[in-house]
Amino acid sequence: MSNPDHPPAVGVLDQGPELIFPPGFLWGAATAAYQIEGAATEGGRTPSIWDTFSHTEGRVLAGHTGDVACDHYHRMPSDVRLMAELGLKSYRFSVSWPRVQPGGSGPANAEGLDFYRRLVDELLGHGIEPWLTLYHWDLPQPLEDAGGWPARDTAGRFADYAELVADALGDRVTYWTTLNEPWCSAFLGYGSGVHAPGRSDGADAVRAGHHLMLGHGLAVQALRASRPQAQLGITVNLYPVTPASDAPADVDAARRIDALANRFFLDPVLRGSYPTDLAADLREVTDFGHVRDGDLAVISTPLDLVGVNYYSRHVVAAPVEGAEPEPYWRAPSCWPGSEDVRFVTRGVPVTDMDWEIDAPGLTETLRRVHEEYTDLPLYVTENGSAFVDAVVDGQVDDGDRLAYFDAHLRAAHEAINAGVPLRGYFAWSLMDNFEWAWGYTKRFGMVWIDYDSQARIPKSSARWYAEVIRRNGLAAQ
Ligand code: FCB
């Protein structure tokens, strides 16, 4: 179905009716500093928690680290040319905190900032809108040594860092998001420990979540004061949470996981309060004594936009006797206070991450944020899939990834038709990269990276995406 508000432009189409996106829709692709830059010890950069974690035996698959990654630090100008060839309207990147403020406090490192100045200049020179994420998980190691995100002081350090980046780049960057996926930082980093810094304590995870949001609010206030024209937001990773059946115990399991995965962040940031059921669920874990008067007012400082990362759905059920413990994001330690909830596998197609493919969940998620929380413009700041790719005759034919993007863009379009003010979409990821605890074993890129030669090969999905951008839409099915 095409959008009646935005009829296809005459002459642009060479086949049938199309699904056309609103004029000015921001088509982009995303990456993150530690996943692509490499140059871990160059230009004054000091270690982050991900350097320490990846260099600790047994933490990252195959002992992979981000030391070299995609060598983007040295190849940035040609990478930006590649973005321009794909016709990207925007590029979402993250700034490495320990590159621009070694150690996480004190003065800026001019050489580190200069890398991002050059990146922004290259982007603008190619007509590509820079979209800057301040924190994509690379906390400077000394701040972790001083307590990390469970410590309140880290929030203040983050706001100082935000100010320093704003001073350097605020004249040229319009779009700013503070945190990427605070759920992952808090619950994978301090709950289950599968992400850096690899700690495992439910109460610390909950405190980390709070201090991340406090840091977000303080950073928004600092950025707003110094850059009143900037468009400010946060990126959260959201999941529809569905009960496996309508049995009350399953419905309650879904409520609990929804509280931890989604409402833990949406409610404080967009409503200025924690959900009351969350506090009740967590009563054995924490009394929320770390929340001080005034914190929620800071956390809910008004924003200009909300970024949503969407990958999959959680289907959950009440505990049964003798159920097998589940790995990774289903690990009980990710879900303090709900350790006994079962994550159910439905047997639908999955990606190479074992994440179920569920495009309608994107429509549902966007509608929920809009209908239950906010009228602010929404952006899909990440969406994508890992599949096992191969180079054959110099080409990478990634039809499964292309189909994933296609289905999710249709779902995004459906959300727009339902009234969601969705203003842009960023594919995850521009290129294959260091996929955290999975190292280089999972490929999410539209561009293939040969990690030996650092050659870049745009996959079929990249060529297809370039055409989507050119048309501002998709062919009708
Ligand atoms: C998200 C992260 C991103 C990438 C994708 C696959 O959780 O933000 O860095 O790892 O998942």
PDB file of N, CA and C in Angstrom, residues 181-214:
ATOM      1  N   GLU A 181      21.763   2.308  23.542  1.00  0.00           N
ATOM      2  CA  GLU A 181      21.285   1.093  24.210  1.00  0.00           C
ATOM      3  C   GLU A 181      21.741   0.957  25.662  1.00  0.00           C
ATOM      4  N   PRO A 182      21.246   1.814  26.543  1.00  0.00           N
ATOM      5  CA  PRO A 182      21.657   1.684  27.945  1.00  0.00           C
ATOM      6  C   PRO A 182      21.305   0.323  28.557  1.00  0.00           C
ATOM      7  N   TRP A 183      20.297  -0.366  28.028  1.00  0.00           N
ATOM      8  CA  TRP A 183      19.999  -1.712  28.570  1.00  0.00           C
ATOM      9  C   TRP A 183      21.225  -2.611  28.451  1.00  0.00           C
ATOM     10  N   CYS A 184      21.884  -2.553  27.286  1.00  0.00           N
ATOM     11  CA  CYS A 184      23.049  -3.424  27.077  1.00  0.00           C
ATOM     12  C   CYS A 184      24.180  -3.023  28.013  1.00  0.00           C
ATOM     13  N   SER A 185      24.445  -1.707  28.107  1.00  0.00           N
ATOM     14  CA  SER A 185      25.528  -1.267  29.002  1.00  0.00           C
ATOM     15  C   SER A 185      25.266  -1.759  30.413  1.00  0.00           C
ATOM     16  N   ALA A 186      24.025  -1.610  30.878  1.00  0.00           N
ATOM     17  CA  ALA A 186      23.718  -1.936  32.272  1.00  0.00           C
ATOM     18  C   ALA A 186      23.591  -3.445  32.487  1.00  0.00           C
ATOM     19  N   PHE A 187      22.748  -4.084  31.690  1.00  0.00           N
ATOM     20  CA  PHE A 187      22.378  -5.473  32.010  1.00  0.00           C
ATOM     21  C   PHE A 187      23.319  -6.509  31.402  1.00  0.00           C
ATOM     22  N   LEU A 188      23.908  -6.217  30.247  1.00  0.00           N
ATOM     23  CA  LEU A 188      24.914  -7.144  29.716  1.00  0.00           C
ATOM     24  C   LEU A 188      26.285  -6.853  30.327  1.00  0.00           C
ATOM     25  N   GLY A 189      26.538  -5.576  30.634  1.00  0.00           N
ATOM     26  CA  GLY A 189      27.848  -5.195  31.189  1.00  0.00           C
ATOM     27  C   GLY A 189      27.987  -5.508  32.674  1.00  0.00           C
ATOM     28  N   TYR A 190      26.919  -5.236  33.456  1.00  0.00           N
ATOM     29  CA  TYR A 190      27.016  -5.380  34.917  1.00  0.00           C
ATOM     30  C   TYR A 190      26.099  -6.468  35.476  1.00  0.00           C
ATOM     31  N   GLY A 191      25.171  -6.989  34.647  1.00  0.00           N
ATOM     32  CA  GLY A 191      24.259  -8.040  35.111  1.00  0.00           C
ATOM     33  C   GLY A 191      24.787  -9.418  34.745  1.00  0.00           C
ATOM     34  N   SER A 192      24.765  -9.709  33.444  1.00  0.00           N
ATOM     35  CA  SER A 192      25.229 -11.040  33.032  1.00  0.00           C
ATOM     36  C   SER A 192      26.737 -11.058  32.830  1.00  0.00           C
ATOM     37  N   GLY A 193      27.318  -9.898  32.546  1.00  0.00           N
ATOM     38  CA  GLY A 193      28.766  -9.833  32.358  1.00  0.00           C
ATOM     39  C   GLY A 193      29.254 -10.369  31.020  1.00  0.00           C
ATOM     40  N   VAL A 194      28.356 -10.562  30.050  1.00  0.00           N
ATOM     41  CA  VAL A 194      28.836 -11.014  28.734  1.00  0.00           C
ATOM     42  C   VAL A 194      29.420  -9.855  27.929  1.00  0.00           C
ATOM     43  N   HIS A 195      29.162  -8.636  28.371  1.00  0.00           N
ATOM     44  CA  HIS A 195      29.796  -7.465  27.768  1.00  0.00           C
ATOM     45  C   HIS A 195      30.714  -6.813  28.812  1.00  0.00           C
ATOM     46  N   ALA A 196      31.607  -5.956  28.308  1.00  0.00           N
ATOM     47  CA  ALA A 196      32.489  -5.214  29.214  1.00  0.00           C
ATOM     48  C   ALA A 196      31.644  -4.337  30.145  1.00  0.00           C
ATOM     49  N   PRO A 197      32.043  -4.200  31.396  1.00  0.00           N
ATOM     50  CA  PRO A 197      33.298  -4.671  31.994  1.00  0.00           C
ATOM     51  C   PRO A 197      33.247  -6.107  32.512  1.00  0.00           C
ATOM     52  N   GLY A 198      32.137  -6.822  32.247  1.00  0.00           N
ATOM     53  CA  GLY A 198      32.094  -8.234  32.611  1.00  0.00           C
ATOM     54  C   GLY A 198      31.780  -8.493  34.077  1.00  0.00           C
ATOM     55  N   ARG A 199      31.047  -7.572  34.688  1.00  0.00           N
ATOM     56  CA  ARG A 199      30.660  -7.789  36.085  1.00  0.00           C
ATOM     57  C   ARG A 199      29.265  -8.394  36.154  1.00  0.00           C
ATOM     58  N   SER A 200      28.969  -9.060  37.255  1.00  0.00           N
ATOM     59  CA  SER A 200      27.706  -9.777  37.336  1.00  0.00           C
ATOM     60  C   SER A 200      27.057  -9.601  38.694  1.00  0.00           C
ATOM     61  N   ASP A 201      26.217  -8.582  38.779  1.00  0.00           N
ATOM     62  CA  ASP A 201      25.542  -8.278  40.038  1.00  0.00           C
ATOM     63  C   ASP A 201      24.267  -7.499  39.699  1.00  0.00           C
ATOM     64  N   GLY A 202      23.129  -8.089  40.059  1.00  0.00           N
ATOM     65  CA  GLY A 202      21.838  -7.493  39.687  1.00  0.00           C
ATOM     66  C   GLY A 202      21.675  -6.064  40.184  1.00  0.00           C
ATOM     67  N   ALA A 203      22.058  -5.823  41.436  1.00  0.00           N
ATOM     68  CA  ALA A 203      21.877  -4.478  41.985  1.00  0.00           C
ATOM     69  C   ALA A 203      22.754  -3.472  41.248  1.00  0.00           C
ATOM     70  N   ASP A 204      23.973  -3.900  40.909  1.00  0.00           N
ATOM     71  CA  ASP A 204      24.860  -3.010  40.150  1.00  0.00           C
ATOM     72  C   ASP A 204      24.288  -2.713  38.764  1.00  0.00           C
ATOM     73  N   ALA A 205      23.676  -3.713  38.161  1.00  0.00           N
ATOM     74  CA  ALA A 205      23.084  -3.490  36.833  1.00  0.00           C
ATOM     75  C   ALA A 205      21.989  -2.430  36.908  1.00  0.00           C
ATOM     76  N   VAL A 206      21.171  -2.508  37.938  1.00  0.00           N
ATOM     77  CA  VAL A 206      20.077  -1.547  38.094  1.00  0.00           C
ATOM     78  C   VAL A 206      20.633  -0.147  38.383  1.00  0.00           C
ATOM     79  N   ARG A 207      21.658  -0.088  39.223  1.00  0.00           N
ATOM     80  CA  ARG A 207      22.295   1.215  39.503  1.00  0.00           C
ATOM     81  C   ARG A 207      22.950   1.775  38.245  1.00  0.00           C
ATOM     82  N   ALA A 208      23.614   0.899  37.496  1.00  0.00           N
ATOM     83  CA  ALA A 208      24.248   1.345  36.252  1.00  0.00           C
ATOM     84  C   ALA A 208      23.196   1.936  35.312  1.00  0.00           C
ATOM     85  N   GLY A 209      22.059   1.265  35.201  1.00  0.00           N
ATOM     86  CA  GLY A 209      20.981   1.769  34.329  1.00  0.00           C
ATOM     87  C   GLY A 209      20.558   3.169  34.746  1.00  0.00           C
ATOM     88  N   HIS A 210      20.439   3.373  36.063  1.00  0.00           N
ATOM     89  CA  HIS A 210      20.015   4.684  36.561  1.00  0.00           C
ATOM     90  C   HIS A 210      21.075   5.746  36.268  1.00  0.00           C
ATOM     91  N   HIS A 211      22.329   5.424  36.535  1.00  0.00           N
ATOM     92  CA  HIS A 211      23.387   6.429  36.350  1.00  0.00           C
ATOM     93  C   HIS A 211      23.643   6.705  34.864  1.00  0.00           C
ATOM     94  N   LEU A 212      23.431   5.712  34.023  1.00  0.00           N
ATOM     95  CA  LEU A 212      23.509   5.972  32.580  1.00  0.00           C
ATOM     96  C   LEU A 212      22.458   7.011  32.206  1.00  0.00           C
ATOM     97  N   MET A 213      21.241   6.805  32.675  1.00  0.00           N
ATOM     98  CA  MET A 213      20.173   7.767  32.333  1.00  0.00           C
ATOM     99  C   MET A 213      20.429   9.127  32.954  1.00  0.00           C
ATOM    100  N   LEU A 214      20.998   9.136  34.173  1.00  0.00           N
ATOM    101  CA  LEU A 214      21.330  10.421  34.800  1.00  0.00           C
ATOM    102  C   LEU A 214      22.389  11.140  33.956  1.00  0.00           C
TER     103      LEU A 214
END
